[in-house]
């Protein structure tokens, strides 16, 4: 799902040919994207109507090159992928981070839900790591790994706190149980 999100995001602003998409993904993720991942994904998106191939004119005497352009259906698909807050997915760093990196494409409630689900994942993993560390006994190298992971999870929770603090505070709707305050000059 992560690669699908990054590929569709790469087409969001301008059409690109395969090599440009590949270079965009490498620049954004810092990793390589194999052609055996990219081109089957592009075919799949095209078959579902989420992208379309367009022939782009090139220099005279050269054949047109194929570029890919995202469709409205592809934009909907990108939003749906970003909104996915499945626990299994959000345990993976890259799945969570790609969503955070594209929070500007999501409404605040979706951002909040993604952070909450990730927090549950990290808290669960932290508890398991702390339990294993307590039972590690005299295994110094294993204990070092566990301590590292405990610290990494604690840092992850601190980052989630920062992300949550950066979200706008949810507006509170008036409670039905309270009566409205009288206007100036009205009696209660």
PDB file of C-alpha atoms in Angstrom:
ATOM      1  CA  UNK A   1       0.000   0.000   0.000  1.00  0.00           C
ATOM      2  CA  UNK A   2       2.898   2.320   0.796  1.00  0.00           C
ATOM      3  CA  UNK A   3       4.261   2.162  -2.749  1.00  0.00           C
ATOM      4  CA  UNK A   4       0.773   2.738  -4.206  1.00  0.00           C
ATOM      5  CA  UNK A   5       0.414   5.881  -2.113  1.00  0.00           C
ATOM      6  CA  UNK A   6       3.801   7.225  -3.171  1.00  0.00           C
ATOM      7  CA  UNK A   7       3.215   6.450  -6.863  1.00  0.00           C
ATOM      8  CA  UNK A   8      -0.210   8.118  -6.926  1.00  0.00           C
ATOM      9  CA  UNK A   9       1.128  11.096  -4.967  1.00  0.00           C
ATOM     10  CA  UNK A  10       3.891  11.455  -7.531  1.00  0.00           C
ATOM     11  CA  UNK A  11       1.262  11.993 -10.210  1.00  0.00           C
ATOM     12  CA  UNK A  12      -0.922  14.348  -8.203  1.00  0.00           C
ATOM     13  CA  UNK A  13       0.435  17.633  -9.553  1.00  0.00           C
ATOM     14  CA  UNK A  14       1.762  16.784 -13.018  1.00  0.00           C
ATOM     15  CA  UNK A  15       1.799  13.837 -15.414  1.00  0.00           C
ATOM     16  CA  UNK A  16       5.099  11.927 -15.467  1.00  0.00           C
ATOM     17  CA  UNK A  17       6.670   9.162 -17.481  1.00  0.00           C
ATOM     18  CA  UNK A  18       7.847   5.997 -15.722  1.00  0.00           C
ATOM     19  CA  UNK A  19      11.425   7.111 -15.211  1.00  0.00           C
ATOM     20  CA  UNK A  20      10.287  10.443 -13.695  1.00  0.00           C
ATOM     21  CA  UNK A  21       7.964   8.574 -11.313  1.00  0.00           C
ATOM     22  CA  UNK A  22      10.799   6.277 -10.311  1.00  0.00           C
ATOM     23  CA  UNK A  23      13.165   9.199  -9.665  1.00  0.00           C
ATOM     24  CA  UNK A  24      10.459  11.073  -7.713  1.00  0.00           C
ATOM     25  CA  UNK A  25       9.931   8.058  -5.455  1.00  0.00           C
ATOM     26  CA  UNK A  26      13.666   7.624  -4.911  1.00  0.00           C
ATOM     27  CA  UNK A  27      13.973  11.310  -3.997  1.00  0.00           C
ATOM     28  CA  UNK A  28      10.994  11.262  -1.627  1.00  0.00           C
ATOM     29  CA  UNK A  29      11.645   7.936   0.081  1.00  0.00           C
ATOM     30  CA  UNK A  30      15.412   7.782  -0.104  1.00  0.00           C
ATOM     31  CA  UNK A  31      15.039   4.234  -1.407  1.00  0.00           C
ATOM     32  CA  UNK A  32      14.976   2.544  -4.748  1.00  0.00           C
ATOM     33  CA  UNK A  33      11.813   1.416  -6.473  1.00  0.00           C
ATOM     34  CA  UNK A  34      12.248  -1.629  -8.646  1.00  0.00           C
ATOM     35  CA  UNK A  35      10.705  -1.566 -12.126  1.00  0.00           C
ATOM     36  CA  UNK A  36       9.050  -4.869 -11.192  1.00  0.00           C
ATOM     37  CA  UNK A  37       7.074  -2.916  -8.591  1.00  0.00           C
ATOM     38  CA  UNK A  38       6.462   0.306 -10.511  1.00  0.00           C
ATOM     39  CA  UNK A  39       5.209  -0.893 -13.872  1.00  0.00           C
ATOM     40  CA  UNK A  40       2.795  -3.573 -12.595  1.00  0.00           C
ATOM     41  CA  UNK A  41       1.365  -0.930 -10.237  1.00  0.00           C
ATOM     42  CA  UNK A  42       0.943   1.506 -13.132  1.00  0.00           C
ATOM     43  CA  UNK A  43      -0.825  -1.197 -15.182  1.00  0.00           C
ATOM     44  CA  UNK A  44      -3.095  -1.989 -12.230  1.00  0.00           C
ATOM     45  CA  UNK A  45      -3.945   1.700 -11.734  1.00  0.00           C
ATOM     46  CA  UNK A  46      -4.635   2.078 -15.455  1.00  0.00           C
ATOM     47  CA  UNK A  47      -6.895  -1.004 -15.550  1.00  0.00           C
ATOM     48  CA  UNK A  48      -8.928   0.427 -12.659  1.00  0.00           C
ATOM     49  CA  UNK A  49      -9.161   3.844 -14.326  1.00  0.00           C
ATOM     50  CA  UNK A  50      -7.097   5.542 -11.615  1.00  0.00           C
ATOM     51  CA  UNK A  51      -4.476   6.777 -14.070  1.00  0.00           C
ATOM     52  CA  UNK A  52      -4.379   7.148 -17.822  1.00  0.00           C
ATOM     53  CA  UNK A  53      -1.607   6.941 -20.372  1.00  0.00           C
ATOM     54  CA  UNK A  54      -1.126  10.007 -22.498  1.00  0.00           C
ATOM     55  CA  UNK A  55       1.178  10.369 -25.498  1.00  0.00           C
ATOM     56  CA  UNK A  56       3.401  13.403 -24.995  1.00  0.00           C
ATOM     57  CA  UNK A  57       5.025  15.085 -27.958  1.00  0.00           C
ATOM     58  CA  UNK A  58       8.802  15.058 -28.046  1.00  0.00           C
ATOM     59  CA  UNK A  59      11.429  16.508 -30.377  1.00  0.00           C
ATOM     60  CA  UNK A  60      10.604  16.313 -34.100  1.00  0.00           C
ATOM     61  CA  UNK A  61      11.428  12.936 -35.584  1.00  0.00           C
ATOM     62  CA  UNK A  62      11.227  11.169 -32.227  1.00  0.00           C
ATOM     63  CA  UNK A  63       8.283   9.020 -31.191  1.00  0.00           C
ATOM     64  CA  UNK A  64       5.931  10.437 -28.555  1.00  0.00           C
ATOM     65  CA  UNK A  65       6.668   9.248 -25.045  1.00  0.00           C
ATOM     66  CA  UNK A  66       4.077   7.841 -22.707  1.00  0.00           C
ATOM     67  CA  UNK A  67       3.275   9.783 -19.580  1.00  0.00           C
ATOM     68  CA  UNK A  68       0.868   8.818 -16.839  1.00  0.00           C
ATOM     69  CA  UNK A  69      -1.768  11.184 -15.497  1.00  0.00           C
ATOM     70  CA  UNK A  70      -3.886  10.650 -12.403  1.00  0.00           C
ATOM     71  CA  UNK A  71      -7.661  10.692 -12.877  1.00  0.00           C
ATOM     72  CA  UNK A  72     -10.403  11.775 -10.476  1.00  0.00           C
ATOM     73  CA  UNK A  73     -10.850   8.107  -9.619  1.00  0.00           C
ATOM     74  CA  UNK A  74      -7.104   7.941  -8.843  1.00  0.00           C
ATOM     75  CA  UNK A  75      -7.389  10.974  -6.554  1.00  0.00           C
ATOM     76  CA  UNK A  76     -10.236   9.232  -4.725  1.00  0.00           C
ATOM     77  CA  UNK A  77      -8.122   6.085  -4.458  1.00  0.00           C
ATOM     78  CA  UNK A  78      -5.193   8.069  -3.041  1.00  0.00           C
ATOM     79  CA  UNK A  79      -7.455   9.645  -0.402  1.00  0.00           C
ATOM     80  CA  UNK A  80      -8.897   6.223   0.483  1.00  0.00           C
ATOM     81  CA  UNK A  81      -5.415   4.728   0.848  1.00  0.00           C
ATOM     82  CA  UNK A  82      -4.271   7.626   3.016  1.00  0.00           C
ATOM     83  CA  UNK A  83      -7.350   7.371   5.241  1.00  0.00           C
ATOM     84  CA  UNK A  84      -6.741   3.680   5.931  1.00  0.00           C
ATOM     85  CA  UNK A  85      -5.956   3.404   9.616  1.00  0.00           C
ATOM     86  CA  UNK A  86      -5.711  -0.358   9.926  1.00  0.00           C
ATOM     87  CA  UNK A  87      -3.693  -1.483  12.947  1.00  0.00           C
ATOM     88  CA  UNK A  88      -1.783  -4.062  10.914  1.00  0.00           C
ATOM     89  CA  UNK A  89      -0.671  -1.399   8.445  1.00  0.00           C
ATOM     90  CA  UNK A  90       0.132   1.324  10.945  1.00  0.00           C
ATOM     91  CA  UNK A  91       2.531  -0.889  12.904  1.00  0.00           C
ATOM     92  CA  UNK A  92       4.863  -0.428   9.918  1.00  0.00           C
ATOM     93  CA  UNK A  93       6.922   2.750  10.134  1.00  0.00           C
ATOM     94  CA  UNK A  94       6.816   3.470   6.395  1.00  0.00           C
ATOM     95  CA  UNK A  95       3.011   3.124   6.245  1.00  0.00           C
ATOM     96  CA  UNK A  96       2.533   5.529   9.149  1.00  0.00           C
ATOM     97  CA  UNK A  97       5.175   8.000   8.002  1.00  0.00           C
ATOM     98  CA  UNK A  98       3.873   8.240   4.434  1.00  0.00           C
ATOM     99  CA  UNK A  99       0.459   9.167   5.834  1.00  0.00           C
ATOM    100  CA  UNK A 100       1.913  11.784   8.178  1.00  0.00           C
ATOM    101  CA  UNK A 101       3.960  13.173   5.306  1.00  0.00           C
ATOM    102  CA  UNK A 102       0.721  13.662   3.369  1.00  0.00           C
ATOM    103  CA  UNK A 103      -1.464  14.900   6.250  1.00  0.00           C
ATOM    104  CA  UNK A 104      -2.046  18.082   4.257  1.00  0.00           C
ATOM    105  CA  UNK A 105      -4.264  15.957   1.960  1.00  0.00           C
ATOM    106  CA  UNK A 106      -6.404  14.684   4.842  1.00  0.00           C
ATOM    107  CA  UNK A 107      -9.020  16.322   7.041  1.00  0.00           C
ATOM    108  CA  UNK A 108      -8.227  16.728  10.736  1.00  0.00           C
ATOM    109  CA  UNK A 109     -10.440  13.858  11.996  1.00  0.00           C
ATOM    110  CA  UNK A 110      -8.595  11.397   9.742  1.00  0.00           C
ATOM    111  CA  UNK A 111      -5.237  12.709  10.924  1.00  0.00           C
ATOM    112  CA  UNK A 112      -6.317  12.326  14.541  1.00  0.00           C
ATOM    113  CA  UNK A 113      -7.593   8.766  13.959  1.00  0.00           C
ATOM    114  CA  UNK A 114      -4.327   7.723  12.263  1.00  0.00           C
ATOM    115  CA  UNK A 115      -2.322   9.107  15.202  1.00  0.00           C
ATOM    116  CA  UNK A 116      -4.590   7.334  17.704  1.00  0.00           C
ATOM    117  CA  UNK A 117      -4.268   3.977  15.955  1.00  0.00           C
ATOM    118  CA  UNK A 118      -0.499   4.357  15.700  1.00  0.00           C
ATOM    119  CA  UNK A 119      -0.349   5.268  19.398  1.00  0.00           C
ATOM    120  CA  UNK A 120      -2.178   2.037  20.271  1.00  0.00           C
ATOM    121  CA  UNK A 121       0.308   0.054  18.160  1.00  0.00           C
ATOM    122  CA  UNK A 122       3.345   1.704  19.741  1.00  0.00           C
ATOM    123  CA  UNK A 123       1.991   1.394  23.294  1.00  0.00           C
ATOM    124  CA  UNK A 124       1.271  -2.308  22.754  1.00  0.00           C
ATOM    125  CA  UNK A 125       4.744  -2.926  21.344  1.00  0.00           C
ATOM    126  CA  UNK A 126       6.377  -0.888  24.124  1.00  0.00           C
ATOM    127  CA  UNK A 127       4.610  -2.944  26.794  1.00  0.00           C
ATOM    128  CA  UNK A 128       5.760  -6.175  25.150  1.00  0.00           C
ATOM    129  CA  UNK A 129       9.375  -4.927  24.884  1.00  0.00           C
ATOM    130  CA  UNK A 130       9.389  -3.781  28.523  1.00  0.00           C
ATOM    131  CA  UNK A 131       8.029  -7.148  29.629  1.00  0.00           C
ATOM    132  CA  UNK A 132      10.713  -8.994  27.671  1.00  0.00           C
ATOM    133  CA  UNK A 133      13.417  -6.678  29.040  1.00  0.00           C
ATOM    134  CA  UNK A 134      12.293  -7.403  32.595  1.00  0.00           C
ATOM    135  CA  UNK A 135      12.543 -11.141  31.922  1.00  0.00           C
ATOM    136  CA  UNK A 136      15.810 -10.978  29.935  1.00  0.00           C
ATOM    137  CA  UNK A 137      17.966 -11.898  32.903  1.00  0.00           C
ATOM    138  CA  UNK A 138      21.630 -12.271  32.051  1.00  0.00           C
ATOM    139  CA  UNK A 139      21.502 -11.917  28.290  1.00  0.00           C
ATOM    140  CA  UNK A 140      23.463  -8.658  27.901  1.00  0.00           C
ATOM    141  CA  UNK A 141      23.281  -8.390  24.099  1.00  0.00           C
ATOM    142  CA  UNK A 142      19.607  -9.252  23.928  1.00  0.00           C
ATOM    143  CA  UNK A 143      18.945  -6.788  26.735  1.00  0.00           C
ATOM    144  CA  UNK A 144      20.752  -4.054  24.780  1.00  0.00           C
ATOM    145  CA  UNK A 145      18.430  -4.653  21.832  1.00  0.00           C
ATOM    146  CA  UNK A 146      15.375  -4.595  24.078  1.00  0.00           C
ATOM    147  CA  UNK A 147      16.491  -1.380  25.787  1.00  0.00           C
ATOM    148  CA  UNK A 148      17.093   0.195  22.387  1.00  0.00           C
ATOM    149  CA  UNK A 149      13.592  -0.777  21.274  1.00  0.00           C
ATOM    150  CA  UNK A 150      12.032   0.500  24.493  1.00  0.00           C
ATOM    151  CA  UNK A 151      13.751   3.858  23.991  1.00  0.00           C
ATOM    152  CA  UNK A 152      12.733   3.928  20.308  1.00  0.00           C
ATOM    153  CA  UNK A 153       9.094   3.322  21.258  1.00  0.00           C
ATOM    154  CA  UNK A 154       9.216   6.029  23.930  1.00  0.00           C
ATOM    155  CA  UNK A 155      10.600   8.458  21.349  1.00  0.00           C
ATOM    156  CA  UNK A 156       7.827   7.369  19.003  1.00  0.00           C
ATOM    157  CA  UNK A 157       5.219   8.182  21.646  1.00  0.00           C
ATOM    158  CA  UNK A 158       6.806  11.597  22.217  1.00  0.00           C
ATOM    159  CA  UNK A 159       6.642  12.265  18.471  1.00  0.00           C
ATOM    160  CA  UNK A 160       2.976  11.235  18.436  1.00  0.00           C
ATOM    161  CA  UNK A 161       2.391  13.771  21.235  1.00  0.00           C
ATOM    162  CA  UNK A 162       4.035  16.453  19.063  1.00  0.00           C
ATOM    163  CA  UNK A 163       1.937  15.494  16.049  1.00  0.00           C
ATOM    164  CA  UNK A 164      -1.233  15.546  18.108  1.00  0.00           C
ATOM    165  CA  UNK A 165      -0.336  18.933  19.569  1.00  0.00           C
ATOM    166  CA  UNK A 166       0.113  20.297  16.037  1.00  0.00           C
ATOM    167  CA  UNK A 167      -3.471  19.365  15.134  1.00  0.00           C
ATOM    168  CA  UNK A 168      -6.169  21.964  15.625  1.00  0.00           C
ATOM    169  CA  UNK A 169      -8.165  21.369  18.753  1.00  0.00           C
ATOM    170  CA  UNK A 170     -11.527  19.793  17.968  1.00  0.00           C
ATOM    171  CA  UNK A 171     -14.369  22.250  18.266  1.00  0.00           C
ATOM    172  CA  UNK A 172     -16.776  21.494  21.035  1.00  0.00           C
ATOM    173  CA  UNK A 173     -20.397  21.547  20.171  1.00  0.00           C
ATOM    174  CA  UNK A 174     -22.707  23.017  22.782  1.00  0.00           C
ATOM    175  CA  UNK A 175     -23.954  20.455  25.232  1.00  0.00           C
ATOM    176  CA  UNK A 176     -27.662  19.716  25.146  1.00  0.00           C
ATOM    177  CA  UNK A 177     -27.689  19.255  28.909  1.00  0.00           C
ATOM    178  CA  UNK A 178     -26.748  22.855  29.646  1.00  0.00           C
ATOM    179  CA  UNK A 179     -29.074  25.700  29.065  1.00  0.00           C
ATOM    180  CA  UNK A 180     -27.639  28.603  27.126  1.00  0.00           C
ATOM    181  CA  UNK A 181     -26.317  31.530  29.098  1.00  0.00           C
ATOM    182  CA  UNK A 182     -28.711  34.477  29.117  1.00  0.00           C
ATOM    183  CA  UNK A 183     -27.809  37.352  26.858  1.00  0.00           C
ATOM    184  CA  UNK A 184     -26.866  40.632  28.555  1.00  0.00           C
ATOM    185  CA  UNK A 185     -30.007  42.291  29.809  1.00  0.00           C
ATOM    186  CA  UNK A 186     -31.982  39.017  29.977  1.00  0.00           C
ATOM    187  CA  UNK A 187     -32.915  37.461  33.238  1.00  0.00           C
ATOM    188  CA  UNK A 188     -32.034  33.891  33.943  1.00  0.00           C
TER     189      UNK A 188
END
